Coordinates of C-alpha atoms (C1' of nucleotides) and ligand atoms in Angstrom, one line a residue:
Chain V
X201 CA 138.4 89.7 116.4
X202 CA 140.6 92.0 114.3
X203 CA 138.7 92.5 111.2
X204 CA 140.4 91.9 107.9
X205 CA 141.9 95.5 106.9
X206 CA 143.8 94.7 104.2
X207 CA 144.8 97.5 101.3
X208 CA 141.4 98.8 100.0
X209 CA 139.4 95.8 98.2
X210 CA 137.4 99.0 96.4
X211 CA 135.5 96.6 94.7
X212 CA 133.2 98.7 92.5
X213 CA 130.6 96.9 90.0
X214 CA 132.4 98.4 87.0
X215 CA 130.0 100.5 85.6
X216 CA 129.5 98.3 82.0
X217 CA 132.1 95.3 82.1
X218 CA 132.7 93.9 78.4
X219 CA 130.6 90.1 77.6
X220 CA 132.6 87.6 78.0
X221 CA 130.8 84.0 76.8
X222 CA 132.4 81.9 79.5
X223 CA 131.2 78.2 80.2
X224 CA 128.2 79.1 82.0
X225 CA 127.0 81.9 80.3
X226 CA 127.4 80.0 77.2
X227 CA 125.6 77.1 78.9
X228 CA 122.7 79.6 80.0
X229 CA 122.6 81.1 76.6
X230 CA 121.7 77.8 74.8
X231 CA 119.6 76.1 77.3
X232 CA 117.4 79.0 76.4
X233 CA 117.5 78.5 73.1
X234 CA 116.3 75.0 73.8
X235 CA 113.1 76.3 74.8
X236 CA 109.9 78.0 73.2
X237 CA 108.1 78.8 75.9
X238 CA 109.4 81.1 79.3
X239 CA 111.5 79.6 82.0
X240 CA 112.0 80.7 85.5
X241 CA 115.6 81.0 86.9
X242 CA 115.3 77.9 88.9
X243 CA 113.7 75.8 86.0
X244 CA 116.8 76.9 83.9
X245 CA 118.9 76.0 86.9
X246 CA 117.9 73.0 87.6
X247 CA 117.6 71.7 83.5
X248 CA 121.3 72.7 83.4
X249 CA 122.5 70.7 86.2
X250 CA 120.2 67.7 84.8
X251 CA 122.1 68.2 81.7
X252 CA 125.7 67.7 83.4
X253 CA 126.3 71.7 83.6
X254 CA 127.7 72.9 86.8
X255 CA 126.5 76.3 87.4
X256 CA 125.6 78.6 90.8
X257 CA 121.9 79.8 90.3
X258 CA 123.6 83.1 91.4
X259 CA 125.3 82.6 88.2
X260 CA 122.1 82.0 86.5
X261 CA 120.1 84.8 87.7
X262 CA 123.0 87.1 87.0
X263 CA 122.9 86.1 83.5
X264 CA 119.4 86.1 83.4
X265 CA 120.1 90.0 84.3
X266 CA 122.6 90.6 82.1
X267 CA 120.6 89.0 79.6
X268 CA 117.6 91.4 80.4
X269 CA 119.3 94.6 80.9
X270 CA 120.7 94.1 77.1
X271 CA 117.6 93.2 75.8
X272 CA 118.2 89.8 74.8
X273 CA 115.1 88.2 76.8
X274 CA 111.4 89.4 77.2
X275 CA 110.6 88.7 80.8
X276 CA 106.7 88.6 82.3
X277 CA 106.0 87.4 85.7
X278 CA 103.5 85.1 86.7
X279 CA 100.5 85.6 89.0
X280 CA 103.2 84.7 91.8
X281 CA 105.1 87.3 90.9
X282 CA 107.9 84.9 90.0
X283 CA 110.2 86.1 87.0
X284 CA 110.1 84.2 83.7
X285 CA 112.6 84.2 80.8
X286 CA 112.3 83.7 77.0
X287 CA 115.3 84.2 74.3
X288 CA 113.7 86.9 72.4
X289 CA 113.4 85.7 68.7
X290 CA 113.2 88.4 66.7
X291 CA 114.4 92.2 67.4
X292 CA 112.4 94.6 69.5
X293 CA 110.6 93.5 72.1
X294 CA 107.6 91.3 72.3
X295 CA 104.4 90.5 74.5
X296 CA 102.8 87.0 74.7
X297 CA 99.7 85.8 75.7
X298 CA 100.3 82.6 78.4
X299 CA 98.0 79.4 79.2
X300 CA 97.6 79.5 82.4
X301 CA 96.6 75.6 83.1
X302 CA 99.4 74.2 80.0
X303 CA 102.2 77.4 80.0
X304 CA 101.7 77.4 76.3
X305 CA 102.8 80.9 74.9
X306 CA 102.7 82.7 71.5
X307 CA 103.9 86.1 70.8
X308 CA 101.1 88.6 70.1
X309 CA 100.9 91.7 68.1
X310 CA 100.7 94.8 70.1
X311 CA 101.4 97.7 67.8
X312 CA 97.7 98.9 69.1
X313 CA 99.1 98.8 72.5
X314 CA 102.5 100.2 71.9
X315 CA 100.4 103.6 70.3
X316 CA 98.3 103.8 73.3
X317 CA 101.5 104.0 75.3
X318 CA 102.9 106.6 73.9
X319 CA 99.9 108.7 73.8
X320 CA 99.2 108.3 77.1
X321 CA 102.9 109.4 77.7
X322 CA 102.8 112.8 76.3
X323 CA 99.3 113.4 77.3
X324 CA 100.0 112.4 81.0
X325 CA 103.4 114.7 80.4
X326 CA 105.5 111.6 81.7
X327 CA 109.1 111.0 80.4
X328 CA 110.9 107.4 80.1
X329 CA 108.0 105.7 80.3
X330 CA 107.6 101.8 80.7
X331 CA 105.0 99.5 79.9
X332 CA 104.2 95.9 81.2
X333 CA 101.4 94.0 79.1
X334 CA 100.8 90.5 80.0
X335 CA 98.0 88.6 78.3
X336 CA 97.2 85.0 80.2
X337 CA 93.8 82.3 79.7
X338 CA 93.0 79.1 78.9
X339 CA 94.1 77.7 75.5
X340 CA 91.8 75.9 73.0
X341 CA 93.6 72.3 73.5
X342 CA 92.9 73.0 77.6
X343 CA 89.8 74.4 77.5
X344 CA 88.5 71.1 75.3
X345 CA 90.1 68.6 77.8
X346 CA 88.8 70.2 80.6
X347 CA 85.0 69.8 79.4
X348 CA 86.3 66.5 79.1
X349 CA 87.6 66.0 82.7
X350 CA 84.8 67.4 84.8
X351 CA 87.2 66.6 87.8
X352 CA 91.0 68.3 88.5
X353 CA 92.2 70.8 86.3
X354 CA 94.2 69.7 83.6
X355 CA 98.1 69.2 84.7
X356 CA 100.6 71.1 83.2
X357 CA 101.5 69.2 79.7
X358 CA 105.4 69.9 79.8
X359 CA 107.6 72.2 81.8
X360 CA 106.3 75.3 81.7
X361 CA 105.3 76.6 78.3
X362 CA 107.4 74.4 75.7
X363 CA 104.6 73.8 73.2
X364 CA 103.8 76.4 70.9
X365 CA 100.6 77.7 69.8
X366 CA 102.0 78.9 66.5
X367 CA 101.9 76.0 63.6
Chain W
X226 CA 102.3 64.0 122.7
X227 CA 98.5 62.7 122.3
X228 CA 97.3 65.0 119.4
X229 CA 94.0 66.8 120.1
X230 CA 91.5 65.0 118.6
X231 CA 88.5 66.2 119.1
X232 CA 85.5 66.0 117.4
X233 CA 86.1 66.7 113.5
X234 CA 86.7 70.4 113.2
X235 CA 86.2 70.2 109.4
X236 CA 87.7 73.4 108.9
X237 CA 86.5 73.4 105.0
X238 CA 87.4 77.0 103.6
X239 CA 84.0 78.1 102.9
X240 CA 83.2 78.8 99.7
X241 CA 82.0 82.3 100.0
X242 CA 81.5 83.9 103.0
X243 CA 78.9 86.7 104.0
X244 CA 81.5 89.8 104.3
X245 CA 81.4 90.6 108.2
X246 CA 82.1 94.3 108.4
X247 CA 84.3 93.7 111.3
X248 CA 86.3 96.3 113.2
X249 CA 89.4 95.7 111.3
X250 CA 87.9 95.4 107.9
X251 CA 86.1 98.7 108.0
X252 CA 89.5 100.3 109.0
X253 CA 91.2 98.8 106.1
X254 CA 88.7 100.2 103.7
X255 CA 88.7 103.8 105.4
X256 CA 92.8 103.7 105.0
X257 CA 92.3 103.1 101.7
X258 CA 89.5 105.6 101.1
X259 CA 92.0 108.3 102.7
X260 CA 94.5 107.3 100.6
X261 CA 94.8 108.7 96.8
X262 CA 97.6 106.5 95.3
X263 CA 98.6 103.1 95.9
X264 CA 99.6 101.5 99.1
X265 CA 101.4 98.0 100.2
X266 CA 100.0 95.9 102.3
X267 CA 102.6 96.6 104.8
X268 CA 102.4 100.5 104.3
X269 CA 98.9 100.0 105.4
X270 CA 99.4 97.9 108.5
X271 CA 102.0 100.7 109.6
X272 CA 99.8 103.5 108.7
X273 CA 97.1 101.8 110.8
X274 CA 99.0 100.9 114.1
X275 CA 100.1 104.3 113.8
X276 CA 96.5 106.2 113.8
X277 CA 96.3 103.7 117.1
X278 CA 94.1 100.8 115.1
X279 CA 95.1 97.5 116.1
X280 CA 94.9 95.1 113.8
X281 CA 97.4 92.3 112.7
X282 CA 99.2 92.3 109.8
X283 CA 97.5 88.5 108.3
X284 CA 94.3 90.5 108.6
X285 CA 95.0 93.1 106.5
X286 CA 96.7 90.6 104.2
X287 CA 93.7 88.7 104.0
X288 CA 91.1 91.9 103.7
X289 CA 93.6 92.9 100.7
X290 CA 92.8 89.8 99.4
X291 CA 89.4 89.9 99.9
X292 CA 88.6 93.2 98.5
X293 CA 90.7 92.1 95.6
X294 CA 88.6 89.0 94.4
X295 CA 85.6 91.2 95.1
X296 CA 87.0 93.5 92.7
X297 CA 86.6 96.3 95.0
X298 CA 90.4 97.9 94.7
X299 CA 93.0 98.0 91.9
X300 CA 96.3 95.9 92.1
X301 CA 99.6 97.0 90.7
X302 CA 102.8 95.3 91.6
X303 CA 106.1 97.5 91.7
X304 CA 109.0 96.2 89.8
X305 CA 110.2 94.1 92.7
X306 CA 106.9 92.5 92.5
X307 CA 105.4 93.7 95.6
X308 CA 101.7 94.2 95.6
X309 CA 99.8 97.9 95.7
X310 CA 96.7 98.6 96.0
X311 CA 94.3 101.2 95.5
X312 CA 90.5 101.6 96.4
X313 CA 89.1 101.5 93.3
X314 CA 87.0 104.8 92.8
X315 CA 84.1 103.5 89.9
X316 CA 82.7 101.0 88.8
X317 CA 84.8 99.0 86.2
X318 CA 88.9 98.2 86.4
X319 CA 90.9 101.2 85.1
X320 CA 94.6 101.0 83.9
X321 CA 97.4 103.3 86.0
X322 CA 100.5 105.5 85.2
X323 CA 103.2 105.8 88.3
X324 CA 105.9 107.8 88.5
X325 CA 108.9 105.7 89.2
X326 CA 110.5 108.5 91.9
X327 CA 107.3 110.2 93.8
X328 CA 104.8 107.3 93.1
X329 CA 102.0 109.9 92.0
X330 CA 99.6 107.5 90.1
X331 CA 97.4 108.5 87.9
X332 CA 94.3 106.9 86.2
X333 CA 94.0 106.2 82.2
X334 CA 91.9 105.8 79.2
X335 CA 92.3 102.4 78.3
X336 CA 90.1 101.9 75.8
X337 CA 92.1 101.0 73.3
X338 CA 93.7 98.4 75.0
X339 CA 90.6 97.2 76.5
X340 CA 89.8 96.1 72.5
X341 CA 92.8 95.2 71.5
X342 CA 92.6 92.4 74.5
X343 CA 89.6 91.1 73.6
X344 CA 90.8 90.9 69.6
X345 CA 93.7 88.7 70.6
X346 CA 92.1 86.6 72.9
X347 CA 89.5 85.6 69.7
X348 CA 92.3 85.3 67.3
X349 CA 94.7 83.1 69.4
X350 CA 91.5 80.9 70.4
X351 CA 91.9 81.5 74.0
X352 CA 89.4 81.3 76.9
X353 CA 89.0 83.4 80.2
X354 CA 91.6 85.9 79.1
X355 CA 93.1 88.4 81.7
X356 CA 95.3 91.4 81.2
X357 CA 97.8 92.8 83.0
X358 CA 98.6 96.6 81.5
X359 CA 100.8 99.2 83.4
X360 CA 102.6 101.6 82.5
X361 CA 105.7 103.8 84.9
X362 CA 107.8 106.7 84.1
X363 CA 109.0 109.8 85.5
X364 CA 106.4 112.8 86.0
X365 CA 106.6 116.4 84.9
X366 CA 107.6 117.9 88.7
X367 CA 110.2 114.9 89.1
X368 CA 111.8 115.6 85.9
X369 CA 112.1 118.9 86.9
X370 CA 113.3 118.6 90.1
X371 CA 116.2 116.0 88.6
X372 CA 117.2 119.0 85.9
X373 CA 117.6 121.0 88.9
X374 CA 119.3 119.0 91.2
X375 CA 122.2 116.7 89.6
X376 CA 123.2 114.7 91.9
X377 CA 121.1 111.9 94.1
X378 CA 117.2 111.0 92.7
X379 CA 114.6 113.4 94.3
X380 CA 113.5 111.6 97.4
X381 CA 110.2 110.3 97.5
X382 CA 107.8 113.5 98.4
X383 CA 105.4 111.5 100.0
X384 CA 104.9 107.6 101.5
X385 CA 103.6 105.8 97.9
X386 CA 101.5 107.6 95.7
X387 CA 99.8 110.3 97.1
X388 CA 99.8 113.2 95.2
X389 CA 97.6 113.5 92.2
X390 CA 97.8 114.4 88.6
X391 CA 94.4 115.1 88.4
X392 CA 93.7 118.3 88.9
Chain B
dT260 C1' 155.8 85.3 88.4
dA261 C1' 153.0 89.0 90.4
dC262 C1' 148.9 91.8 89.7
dG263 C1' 144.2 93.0 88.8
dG264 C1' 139.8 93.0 86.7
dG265 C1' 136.2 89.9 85.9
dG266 C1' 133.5 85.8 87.2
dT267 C1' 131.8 82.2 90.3
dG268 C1' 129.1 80.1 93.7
dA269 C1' 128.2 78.3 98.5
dA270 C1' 126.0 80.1 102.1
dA271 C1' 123.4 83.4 104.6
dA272 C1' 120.3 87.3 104.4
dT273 C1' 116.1 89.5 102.7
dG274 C1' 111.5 90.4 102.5
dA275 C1' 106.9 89.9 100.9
dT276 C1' 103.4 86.7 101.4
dT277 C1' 101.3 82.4 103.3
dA278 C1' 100.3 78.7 106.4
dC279 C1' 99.2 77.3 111.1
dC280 C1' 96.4 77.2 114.7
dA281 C1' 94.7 78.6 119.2
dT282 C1' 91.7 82.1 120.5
dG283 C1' 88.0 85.7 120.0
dT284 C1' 83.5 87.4 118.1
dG285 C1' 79.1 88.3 115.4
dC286 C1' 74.7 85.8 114.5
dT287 C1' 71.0 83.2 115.0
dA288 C1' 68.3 79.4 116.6
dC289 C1' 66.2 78.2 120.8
Chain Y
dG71 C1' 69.3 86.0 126.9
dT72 C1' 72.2 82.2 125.9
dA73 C1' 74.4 78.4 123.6
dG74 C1' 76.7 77.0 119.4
dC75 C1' 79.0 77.5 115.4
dA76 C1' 80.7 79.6 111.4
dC77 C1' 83.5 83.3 110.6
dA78 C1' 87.6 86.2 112.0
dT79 C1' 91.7 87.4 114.0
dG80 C1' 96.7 87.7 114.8
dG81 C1' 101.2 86.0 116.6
dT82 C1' 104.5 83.1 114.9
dA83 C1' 106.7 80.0 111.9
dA84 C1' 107.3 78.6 107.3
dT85 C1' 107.8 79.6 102.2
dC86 C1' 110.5 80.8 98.6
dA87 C1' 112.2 83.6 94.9
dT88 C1' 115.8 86.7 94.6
dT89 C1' 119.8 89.3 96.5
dT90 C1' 124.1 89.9 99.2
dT91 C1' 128.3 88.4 100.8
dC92 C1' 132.7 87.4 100.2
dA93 C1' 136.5 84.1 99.6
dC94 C1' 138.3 82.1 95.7
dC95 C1' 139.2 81.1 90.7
dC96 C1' 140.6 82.4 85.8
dC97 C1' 143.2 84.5 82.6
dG98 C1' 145.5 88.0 80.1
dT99 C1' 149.1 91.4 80.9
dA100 C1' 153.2 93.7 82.7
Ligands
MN77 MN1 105.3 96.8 74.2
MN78 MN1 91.9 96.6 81.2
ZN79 ZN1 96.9 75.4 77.6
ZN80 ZN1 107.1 112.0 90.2

DNA sequence: TACGGGGTGAAAATGATTACCATGTGCTAC
DNA sequence: GTAGCACATGGTAATCATTTTCACCCCGTA
């Protein structure tokens, strides 16, 4: 039962290691390119796998972190709670309005919203303020086939938000 | 092994049933009547058992719940996701600001938002639209308090939320 | 070749929320 | 009142996304 004593592992998190693109991160990286709409961890996870990459899902949420922490993904969370990914197209972040019945999601402009936080900083005399705005309904294309089918719910067209409301 | 078979228990959900102001129910509501900021579910059950109310935990869950799709208390979810709630003190849903280190919340004008919703939900063609809007950052006393003391985070002053910015 | 900081990932731990389901209770029809 | 039933309750087990652990791998450098 002696327990392992060796030297001093002193295995600290390194406050801000440098990037580097290995084979999964790489792999992570694109697959989210691939994709339009959000993606949860596992859904990323299990696409990669199907597409031949080996990679730990503690690999992919790491990234996913990593990936968040620098900005380089807009996250929302479902109504599960459940954390979902997007590459983040442009610079600066973004909010999107989600179908809840397809997963399609489009980018929305919040300038209005961004304002309002603000004010509401200073007036509130709050510092490093945060904001979470997530917009979610029924998109035209559901809504329609849904008259249609008085029965279930429409299922889920694709994935989880891969068509685009844009055009 | 024979399975109890009785009958047909037909244990159908029930689409809406007549709110039974039971023991347990009307202690949840006081709790959260006594209570200014938000509260887990969990926080709740503890704060109960400890004033001597029994009640099981799946109740309070479920009154939570209840009180929720009855629109009669405010959600939140912390940034590990976890669910807070909040009696909600008028009529309508109102927007929140919570301080990341005490959890003093505080209620805010959300007008703008409240607009601005309803503007991109007609331009992007979608139905049934629901928002999601919170906002988190570090009030004046905690900032304070940090200048002052420069090492660990100021502790929580209180359980979640129960100060007020009011005043 | 030895060393050391990153990285990885299988497996186990967490922890909030839910599902089950046997048992209790408020109401109402008789 | 009392029976009967829908509604409620709560202990326990199950879910399930995410986090921790920690032994091991990779690769550039001394
Ligand atoms: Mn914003
Ligand atoms: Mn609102
Ligand atoms: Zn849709
Ligand atoms: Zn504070």
């Amino acid at each position: 039962m002696t327990r392992d004593l060796r030297p001093h592992p002193d295995t600290r998190p390194a406050a801000s290691a440098p990037w580097r693109p290995t084979r999964q991160r790489t792999a992570v990286l694109n697959a989210l390119h691939g994709r339009t709409g959000f993606t949860s961890a596992q859904e990323l996870h299990e696409a990669l796998e199907a597409d031949g990459v080996t990679i730990g899902l503690t690999t992919v949420y790491r990234t996913l972190h990593a990936l968040d922490r620098s900005g380089r993904v807009d996250v929302v969370r479902d109504r599960t709670g459940e954390r979902l990914y997007r590459h983040r197209p442009t610079d600066g972040h973004r909010h999107y309005i989600v179908c809840r019945a397809c997963g399609l999601s489009a980018a929305v402009e919040a300038e209005a919203v961004e304002r309002w936080a603000d004010e509401v900083a200073e007036t509130m005399g709050f510092a490093e303020v945060e904001h979470t705005v997530e917009l979610s309904g029924v998109c035209d294309p559901c809504r329609t086939e849904h008259r249609r089918t008085a029965a279930e719910p429409p299922p889920p067209r694709s994935g989880r938000g891969d068509r685009r409301a844009d055009s």
